[in-house]
Amino acid sequence: MKLFETTEQMGHEQVLFCRDEESDLKAIIAIHDTSLGPAMGATRLLPYAEEEAALQDVLRLSRGMTYKAACANIPAGGGKAVIIADPTNKTEQLFRAYGRFVESLKGHFITGQDVNLAHQNICQINRETNYVVGVNAGCSASTTALGVLLGIKAAVEFRLQKPRLEGLKVAVQGAGNVGQNVCKLLYEQGAELFVSDISQKKTQEIKRFYGATVVPQDQIHSLDVDVFSPCALGGILNSSTIPHIQAPVVAGAANNQLEDEQIHSRLLESRGILYCPDYVINAGGIIDVYHDMIGYEREKVLENTNQICDTLISIFRRAQKKQTTTHDAANNLAKERIMKAHKTKVKA
Ligand code: NAD
């Protein structure tokens, strides 16, 4: 990869390569854009086979965080960090060394918990820096689920002209922290539920509590329902699955749902399926974390989360007007907000 060319094209402000021999830390912190505020982005730990894959991941994810915060109306920029390590061999030394690098950025980058980090690891990072969120173990999943519910409602009203979810069929893929909360909220709205998960225990609970029909993993996306809600994996919207999707609306919490952002957002659009861009509909998580950082007030969190609905409607309208995909319309909205903030910053 041509590093400077790539980061310039993607718009990154700073990339920090972190190495500590004693703890064997190898990490990369990418700060994409701080026009709207300090870069926020969680840290993930993975045994990347190639360093280049780690770099690509952190560059792509940090840009995604910029767009996510911008669409969520949060005064934060986008960043992300990856630690290249074996998740079965995590040490306090490693996280403290990493924490010192985060501290060296003096609040320019604020991090939190992502793949393969436990709450304990966040506390270890916190021994070296205060620029880490989630120390007082909250759970953002319920706010994320609320955002997803509001997004489903907005999409159903826009695409199906139905003001209520009562009697509508919704297929939820994944009954984890977010998925089970989405099921609960949908049940309370009178929706008929279909659910799949690799864990039978989880699907049985959803069946027992919310009367859901349990569906095999490889069939959940192809059911004849009103809404398909991916709440498990990334890459679920791809060339194999999209031709079989019957739902006119796709609206779920999973990150990076489109295997290829351009190809698969167009494929959904060409099939008349209204796709809620993942980073817009699942912004409840970052909204929750942001408010946790500035002093949690539930009312303000709800006010911010409610805006997901209006943002999605405006994205649907833009896409319709410009005959483009909802994915492109969301990216354009984010870029406009960032550009505006950037200009204000430059003038000041
Ligand atoms: P989780 O790990 O608690 O739940 C994921 C669930 O998906 C698990 O129950 C797992 O068994 C299931 N699963 C895995 N593979 C599956 C498959 N092939 N078919 C069906 N189910 C499968 O994670 P979560 O916190 O609920 O997050 C779910 C998704 O939402 C993730 O993509 C995450 O990145 C995204 N997200 C979460 C938040 C949050 O606040 N937790 C915020 C934004 C986005």
Short mmCIF file of C-alpha atoms and ligand atoms in Angstrom, two decimals:
data_model
loop_
_atom_site.label_atom_id
_atom_site.label_comp_id
_atom_site.label_asym_id
_atom_site.label_seq_id
_atom_site.Cartn_x
_atom_site.Cartn_y
_atom_site.Cartn_z
CA MET A 1 0.00 0.00 0.00
CA LYS A 2 1.20 3.51 -0.81
CA LEU A 3 0.68 4.86 2.69
CA PHE A 4 0.75 8.62 2.15
CA GLU A 5 -1.23 8.41 -1.08
CA THR A 6 -3.89 6.22 0.53
CA THR A 7 -4.28 8.31 3.68
CA GLU A 8 -4.44 11.48 1.60
CA GLN A 9 -7.12 9.99 -0.64
CA MET A 10 -9.12 8.75 2.35
CA GLY A 11 -8.63 12.05 4.19
CA HIS A 12 -6.78 10.88 7.30
CA GLU A 13 -5.15 13.46 9.52
CA GLN A 14 -2.78 11.21 11.43
CA VAL A 15 -1.73 7.57 11.70
CA LEU A 16 0.28 6.48 14.71
CA PHE A 17 2.24 3.22 14.68
CA CYS A 18 2.69 2.07 18.27
CA ARG A 19 5.46 -0.36 19.19
CA ASP A 20 6.59 -1.40 22.66
CA GLU A 21 9.17 -4.16 22.77
CA GLU A 22 8.80 -5.08 26.42
CA SER A 23 5.08 -5.91 26.15
CA ASP A 24 5.35 -6.86 22.45
CA LEU A 25 2.71 -4.27 21.62
CA LYS A 26 2.04 -3.63 17.97
CA ALA A 27 -0.84 -1.27 17.41
CA ILE A 28 -2.05 1.32 14.93
CA ILE A 29 -4.15 4.34 15.84
CA ALA A 30 -5.79 6.13 12.92
CA ILE A 31 -7.27 9.59 13.32
CA HIS A 32 -9.42 10.30 10.33
CA ASP A 33 -11.02 13.70 10.85
CA THR A 34 -11.38 16.00 13.85
CA SER A 35 -13.34 18.84 12.22
CA LEU A 36 -16.36 18.10 14.42
CA GLY A 37 -14.42 17.25 17.60
CA PRO A 38 -11.86 14.83 19.05
CA ALA A 39 -11.61 11.51 17.23
CA MET A 40 -13.68 8.80 18.90
CA GLY A 41 -13.25 5.15 18.06
CA ALA A 42 -12.99 1.87 19.88
CA THR A 43 -9.95 -0.40 19.95
CA ARG A 44 -10.10 -3.91 18.53
CA LEU A 45 -7.57 -6.68 19.03
CA LEU A 46 -7.08 -9.29 16.32
CA PRO A 47 -4.32 -11.67 15.24
CA TYR A 48 -4.11 -10.10 11.76
CA ALA A 49 -2.10 -12.41 9.48
CA GLU A 50 -0.72 -9.43 7.56
CA GLU A 51 0.17 -6.00 8.93
CA GLU A 52 -1.31 -4.51 5.76
CA ALA A 53 -4.71 -6.02 6.63
CA ALA A 54 -4.54 -4.34 10.05
CA LEU A 55 -3.70 -1.03 8.43
CA GLN A 56 -6.51 -1.31 5.90
CA ASP A 57 -8.97 -2.20 8.67
CA VAL A 58 -8.02 0.74 10.87
CA LEU A 59 -8.07 3.23 7.98
CA ARG A 60 -11.49 2.09 6.75
CA LEU A 61 -13.05 1.85 10.21
CA SER A 62 -11.76 5.26 11.35
CA ARG A 63 -13.29 6.94 8.29
CA GLY A 64 -16.54 5.11 9.05
CA MET A 65 -16.47 6.58 12.57
CA THR A 66 -16.18 10.12 11.18
CA TYR A 67 -19.27 9.57 9.05
CA LYS A 68 -21.12 7.86 11.88
CA ALA A 69 -20.54 10.73 14.34
CA ALA A 70 -21.40 13.33 11.69
CA CYS A 71 -24.70 11.65 10.81
CA ALA A 72 -25.48 11.20 14.51
CA ASN A 73 -25.07 14.93 15.14
CA ILE A 74 -22.34 14.32 17.68
CA PRO A 75 -19.50 16.83 18.06
CA ALA A 76 -16.86 14.15 17.62
CA GLY A 77 -14.50 13.12 14.88
CA GLY A 78 -13.57 9.66 13.69
CA GLY A 79 -10.75 7.43 14.81
CA LYS A 80 -10.06 3.77 15.42
CA ALA A 81 -7.27 1.59 16.77
CA VAL A 82 -6.18 -1.97 16.15
CA ILE A 83 -3.86 -4.03 18.31
CA ILE A 84 -2.19 -6.85 16.41
CA ALA A 85 -2.11 -9.69 18.94
CA ASP A 86 -3.39 -13.12 19.86
CA PRO A 87 -6.65 -12.73 21.84
CA THR A 88 -5.74 -15.76 23.96
CA ASN A 89 -2.55 -14.06 25.11
CA LYS A 90 -3.60 -10.66 26.44
CA THR A 91 -1.55 -9.10 29.23
CA GLU A 92 -1.96 -6.07 31.48
CA GLN A 93 1.48 -4.92 30.32
CA LEU A 94 0.24 -4.82 26.72
CA PHE A 95 -2.81 -2.70 27.50
CA ARG A 96 -0.87 -0.33 29.75
CA ALA A 97 1.73 0.20 27.02
CA TYR A 98 -1.11 0.88 24.60
CA GLY A 99 -2.71 3.26 27.12
CA ARG A 100 0.49 5.31 27.21
CA PHE A 101 0.29 5.81 23.43
CA VAL A 102 -3.36 6.91 23.75
CA GLU A 103 -2.28 9.33 26.51
CA SER A 104 0.45 10.75 24.27
CA LEU A 105 -2.28 12.01 21.91
CA LYS A 106 -3.58 14.24 24.72
CA GLY A 107 -7.28 13.75 24.04
CA HIS A 108 -7.04 14.04 20.29
CA PHE A 109 -8.19 10.38 20.27
CA ILE A 110 -10.66 8.83 22.73
CA THR A 111 -11.11 5.09 22.68
CA GLY A 112 -13.33 2.32 24.02
CA GLN A 113 -14.09 -1.38 23.80
CA ASP A 114 -14.37 -3.29 20.53
CA VAL A 115 -13.70 -6.85 19.32
CA ASN A 116 -11.68 -9.02 21.78
CA LEU A 117 -11.35 -6.37 24.46
CA ALA A 118 -12.94 -7.09 27.82
CA HIS A 119 -14.05 -4.53 30.38
CA GLN A 120 -10.96 -5.50 32.39
CA ASN A 121 -8.73 -4.43 29.47
CA ILE A 122 -10.46 -1.03 29.36
CA CYS A 123 -9.62 -0.64 33.06
CA GLN A 124 -5.98 -1.57 32.33
CA ILE A 125 -5.80 1.11 29.59
CA ASN A 126 -7.41 3.52 32.05
CA ARG A 127 -4.47 3.05 34.46
CA GLU A 128 -2.39 5.05 31.96
CA THR A 129 -4.95 7.41 30.41
CA ASN A 130 -8.31 9.01 31.02
CA TYR A 131 -9.00 9.18 27.29
CA VAL A 132 -10.95 5.93 27.38
CA VAL A 133 -14.71 5.43 27.76
CA GLY A 134 -16.71 2.55 29.21
CA VAL A 135 -14.74 2.27 32.46
CA ASN A 136 -17.98 2.44 34.44
CA ALA A 137 -19.30 -0.55 32.49
CA GLY A 138 -22.49 0.71 30.93
CA CYS A 139 -24.32 -1.10 28.18
CA SER A 140 -24.89 0.78 24.95
CA ALA A 141 -26.76 -2.15 23.36
CA SER A 142 -30.19 -1.01 24.55
CA THR A 143 -29.68 2.49 23.07
CA THR A 144 -28.43 0.92 19.83
CA ALA A 145 -31.55 -1.25 19.74
CA LEU A 146 -33.80 1.76 20.31
CA GLY A 147 -32.14 3.52 17.36
CA VAL A 148 -32.70 0.42 15.24
CA LEU A 149 -36.39 0.32 16.19
CA LEU A 150 -36.79 4.00 15.27
CA GLY A 151 -34.95 3.37 12.01
CA ILE A 152 -37.21 0.42 11.16
CA LYS A 153 -40.26 2.60 11.81
CA ALA A 154 -38.91 5.38 9.58
CA ALA A 155 -38.11 2.95 6.77
CA VAL A 156 -41.47 1.16 7.00
CA GLU A 157 -43.32 4.46 6.86
CA PHE A 158 -41.24 5.64 3.90
CA ARG A 159 -41.24 2.44 1.87
CA LEU A 160 -44.52 0.80 2.86
CA GLN A 161 -46.49 3.89 3.93
CA LYS A 162 -47.36 2.17 7.21
CA PRO A 163 -47.29 4.31 10.35
CA ARG A 164 -47.26 1.32 12.73
CA LEU A 165 -45.35 -1.93 13.04
CA GLU A 166 -48.33 -3.87 14.38
CA GLY A 167 -48.82 -7.07 12.39
CA LEU A 168 -45.68 -6.55 10.29
CA LYS A 169 -43.26 -9.45 9.89
CA VAL A 170 -39.65 -8.81 10.89
CA ALA A 171 -36.74 -11.27 10.53
CA VAL A 172 -33.93 -10.59 13.03
CA GLN A 173 -30.53 -12.16 12.40
CA GLY A 174 -28.61 -12.45 15.67
CA ALA A 175 -30.04 -12.53 19.18
CA GLY A 176 -27.04 -11.04 20.96
CA ASN A 177 -26.92 -7.92 23.12
CA VAL A 178 -28.50 -5.70 20.47
CA GLY A 179 -30.62 -8.33 18.66
CA GLN A 180 -32.47 -9.44 21.78
CA ASN A 181 -33.28 -5.82 22.68
CA VAL A 182 -34.49 -5.20 19.11
CA CYS A 183 -36.77 -8.27 19.42
CA LYS A 184 -38.17 -6.99 22.72
CA LEU A 185 -38.97 -3.55 21.29
CA LEU A 186 -40.50 -5.01 18.12
CA TYR A 187 -42.64 -7.39 20.19
CA GLU A 188 -43.89 -4.44 22.25
CA GLN A 189 -44.90 -2.75 18.98
CA GLY A 190 -46.93 -5.80 17.92
CA ALA A 191 -44.61 -7.06 15.17
CA GLU A 192 -44.47 -10.77 14.26
CA LEU A 193 -40.93 -12.01 14.84
CA PHE A 194 -38.63 -14.49 13.10
CA VAL A 195 -35.17 -15.03 14.57
CA SER A 196 -31.95 -16.92 13.96
CA ASP A 197 -28.70 -17.25 15.89
CA ILE A 198 -25.91 -19.79 16.09
CA SER A 199 -26.87 -20.12 19.76
CA GLN A 200 -29.98 -22.25 20.24
CA LYS A 201 -30.26 -21.07 23.82
CA LYS A 202 -30.64 -17.46 22.67
CA THR A 203 -33.22 -18.21 19.98
CA GLN A 204 -35.25 -20.35 22.40
CA GLU A 205 -35.36 -17.44 24.83
CA ILE A 206 -36.63 -15.10 22.11
CA LYS A 207 -39.23 -17.71 21.19
CA ARG A 208 -40.34 -18.08 24.80
CA PHE A 209 -40.44 -14.36 25.67
CA TYR A 210 -41.63 -12.83 22.41
CA GLY A 211 -43.32 -15.68 20.52
CA ALA A 212 -40.74 -15.60 17.72
CA THR A 213 -40.48 -18.31 15.08
CA VAL A 214 -36.96 -19.77 15.08
CA VAL A 215 -35.48 -20.02 11.59
CA PRO A 216 -32.33 -21.83 10.33
CA GLN A 217 -29.31 -19.51 9.98
CA ASP A 218 -29.10 -19.87 6.21
CA GLN A 219 -32.77 -18.94 5.67
CA ILE A 220 -33.30 -15.84 7.78
CA HIS A 221 -32.39 -13.36 5.02
CA SER A 222 -34.68 -14.96 2.42
CA LEU A 223 -37.97 -15.03 4.33
CA ASP A 224 -41.11 -13.43 2.93
CA VAL A 225 -41.24 -10.66 5.54
CA ASP A 226 -41.57 -6.86 5.62
CA VAL A 227 -38.22 -6.15 7.23
CA PHE A 228 -34.91 -8.01 7.36
CA SER A 229 -32.88 -6.81 10.35
CA PRO A 230 -29.22 -7.96 10.34
CA CYS A 231 -27.99 -7.76 13.94
CA ALA A 232 -25.11 -10.25 13.85
CA LEU A 233 -22.40 -10.19 11.25
CA GLY A 234 -20.75 -7.86 8.79
CA GLY A 235 -20.81 -8.71 5.06
CA ILE A 236 -24.28 -10.26 5.18
CA LEU A 237 -25.46 -8.16 2.21
CA ASN A 238 -23.57 -9.73 -0.69
CA SER A 239 -24.00 -11.20 -4.16
CA SER A 240 -25.19 -14.54 -2.75
CA THR A 241 -27.75 -13.20 -0.26
CA ILE A 242 -29.22 -10.10 -1.95
CA PRO A 243 -30.93 -11.97 -4.85
CA HIS A 244 -32.86 -14.00 -2.25
CA ILE A 245 -33.98 -11.13 -0.01
CA GLN A 246 -37.77 -10.73 -0.24
CA ALA A 247 -38.14 -8.01 2.39
CA PRO A 248 -38.64 -4.52 0.92
CA VAL A 249 -36.71 -3.03 3.88
CA VAL A 250 -33.28 -3.93 5.32
CA ALA A 251 -32.68 -2.23 8.66
CA GLY A 252 -30.39 -3.65 11.34
CA ALA A 253 -27.59 -2.99 13.80
CA ALA A 254 -24.68 -4.97 12.37
CA ASN A 255 -21.62 -2.99 11.32
CA ASN A 256 -20.31 -3.19 7.73
CA GLN A 257 -23.37 -5.04 6.40
CA LEU A 258 -22.48 -4.43 2.75
CA GLU A 259 -19.72 -6.79 1.62
CA ASP A 260 -18.80 -4.29 -1.11
CA GLU A 261 -20.22 -0.85 -0.37
CA GLN A 262 -20.71 0.26 -3.97
CA ILE A 263 -21.64 -3.01 -5.69
CA HIS A 264 -24.02 -4.26 -3.04
CA SER A 265 -25.73 -0.97 -2.22
CA ARG A 266 -26.52 -0.67 -5.95
CA LEU A 267 -27.72 -4.26 -6.11
CA LEU A 268 -30.14 -3.62 -3.24
CA GLU A 269 -31.37 -0.45 -4.89
CA SER A 270 -31.87 -2.17 -8.25
CA ARG A 271 -34.06 -4.75 -6.50
CA GLY A 272 -36.20 -2.01 -4.94
CA ILE A 273 -35.02 -2.80 -1.41
CA LEU A 274 -34.74 0.18 0.94
CA TYR A 275 -31.45 -0.16 2.82
CA CYS A 276 -30.91 1.81 6.04
CA PRO A 277 -27.17 2.62 6.04
CA ASP A 278 -25.72 0.66 8.95
CA TYR A 279 -23.67 3.41 10.50
CA VAL A 280 -26.69 5.72 10.59
CA ILE A 281 -29.22 3.30 12.07
CA ASN A 282 -26.80 1.79 14.62
CA ALA A 283 -25.53 5.14 15.95
CA GLY A 284 -27.27 4.64 19.31
CA GLY A 285 -24.05 3.02 20.56
CA ILE A 286 -21.81 5.98 19.86
CA ILE A 287 -24.48 8.39 21.10
CA ASP A 288 -24.59 6.51 24.40
CA VAL A 289 -20.79 6.41 24.72
CA TYR A 290 -20.45 10.09 23.85
CA HIS A 291 -22.94 11.11 26.54
CA ASP A 292 -21.24 8.80 29.01
CA MET A 293 -18.07 10.76 28.33
CA ILE A 294 -19.56 14.23 28.81
CA GLY A 295 -21.82 13.37 31.75
CA TYR A 296 -24.73 11.02 31.20
CA GLU A 297 -28.22 12.51 31.01
CA ARG A 298 -30.77 10.00 29.78
CA GLU A 299 -33.06 12.68 28.32
CA LYS A 300 -30.29 14.03 26.11
CA VAL A 301 -29.37 10.51 24.98
CA LEU A 302 -32.98 9.89 23.96
CA GLU A 303 -33.21 13.26 22.20
CA ASN A 304 -30.06 12.44 20.20
CA THR A 305 -31.23 8.89 19.45
CA ASN A 306 -34.62 10.14 18.23
CA GLN A 307 -32.80 12.18 15.59
CA ILE A 308 -31.77 8.93 13.87
CA CYS A 309 -35.30 8.82 12.51
CA ASP A 310 -35.16 12.28 10.89
CA THR A 311 -31.65 11.67 9.56
CA LEU A 312 -32.75 8.45 7.86
CA ILE A 313 -35.82 10.10 6.31
CA SER A 314 -33.64 12.87 4.93
CA ILE A 315 -31.21 10.27 3.52
CA PHE A 316 -34.08 8.34 1.86
CA ARG A 317 -35.40 11.55 0.29
CA ARG A 318 -31.96 12.62 -0.96
CA ALA A 319 -31.37 9.18 -2.49
CA GLN A 320 -34.75 9.28 -4.20
CA LYS A 321 -34.26 12.82 -5.51
CA LYS A 322 -30.72 12.25 -6.77
CA GLN A 323 -31.47 8.69 -7.96
CA THR A 324 -28.59 7.35 -5.97
CA THR A 325 -28.22 4.72 -3.26
CA THR A 326 -29.02 5.39 0.40
CA HIS A 327 -25.39 4.45 1.12
CA ASP A 328 -24.09 7.26 -1.11
CA ALA A 329 -26.71 9.69 0.20
CA ALA A 330 -25.57 8.99 3.78
CA ASN A 331 -21.90 9.46 2.88
CA ASN A 332 -22.73 12.75 1.16
CA LEU A 333 -24.70 14.02 4.15
CA ALA A 334 -21.78 13.18 6.46
CA LYS A 335 -19.25 14.85 4.15
CA GLU A 336 -21.36 18.03 3.95
CA ARG A 337 -21.58 18.30 7.75
CA ILE A 338 -17.83 17.74 8.10
CA MET A 339 -17.00 20.25 5.36
CA LYS A 340 -19.22 22.86 7.03
CA ALA A 341 -17.50 22.31 10.39
CA HIS A 342 -14.11 22.40 8.71
CA LYS A 343 -14.86 25.75 7.05
CA THR A 344 -16.09 27.24 10.35
CA LYS A 345 -12.89 26.01 12.04
CA VAL A 346 -10.67 27.51 9.34
CA LYS A 347 -12.51 30.87 9.53
CA ALA A 348 -12.12 30.95 13.32
P1 NAD B 1 -23.18 -9.84 20.20
O1 NAD B 1 -21.87 -10.49 20.03
O2 NAD B 1 -23.76 -9.68 21.56
O3 NAD B 1 -24.30 -10.55 19.30
C1 NAD B 1 -24.07 -11.07 18.04
C2 NAD B 1 -24.94 -12.31 17.92
O4 NAD B 1 -24.88 -12.79 16.58
C3 NAD B 1 -24.51 -13.46 18.83
O5 NAD B 1 -25.61 -13.91 19.58
C4 NAD B 1 -24.01 -14.52 17.85
O6 NAD B 1 -24.24 -15.84 18.32
C5 NAD B 1 -24.85 -14.21 16.63
N1 NAD B 1 -24.34 -14.75 15.37
C6 NAD B 1 -23.07 -14.89 14.97
N2 NAD B 1 -23.02 -15.46 13.77
C7 NAD B 1 -24.30 -15.65 13.38
C8 NAD B 1 -24.93 -16.19 12.21
N3 NAD B 1 -24.21 -16.68 11.20
N4 NAD B 1 -26.28 -16.22 12.15
C9 NAD B 1 -27.02 -15.76 13.16
N5 NAD B 1 -26.50 -15.25 14.31
C10 NAD B 1 -25.16 -15.19 14.40
O7 NAD B 1 -23.02 -8.40 19.48
P2 NAD B 1 -23.97 -7.15 19.62
O8 NAD B 1 -23.39 -6.20 20.60
O9 NAD B 1 -25.37 -7.61 19.77
O10 NAD B 1 -23.78 -6.47 18.19
C11 NAD B 1 -24.42 -7.00 17.05
C12 NAD B 1 -23.97 -6.24 15.81
O11 NAD B 1 -24.29 -4.85 15.97
C13 NAD B 1 -22.46 -6.30 15.56
O12 NAD B 1 -22.23 -6.28 14.17
C14 NAD B 1 -21.95 -4.99 16.18
O13 NAD B 1 -20.75 -4.57 15.57
C15 NAD B 1 -23.10 -4.06 15.84
N6 NAD B 1 -23.21 -2.90 16.72
C16 NAD B 1 -23.35 -3.07 18.06
C17 NAD B 1 -23.47 -1.95 18.91
C18 NAD B 1 -23.64 -2.10 20.39
O14 NAD B 1 -24.01 -1.11 21.05
N7 NAD B 1 -23.43 -3.27 20.96
C19 NAD B 1 -23.43 -0.66 18.35
C20 NAD B 1 -23.32 -0.51 16.95
C21 NAD B 1 -23.21 -1.65 16.16
#
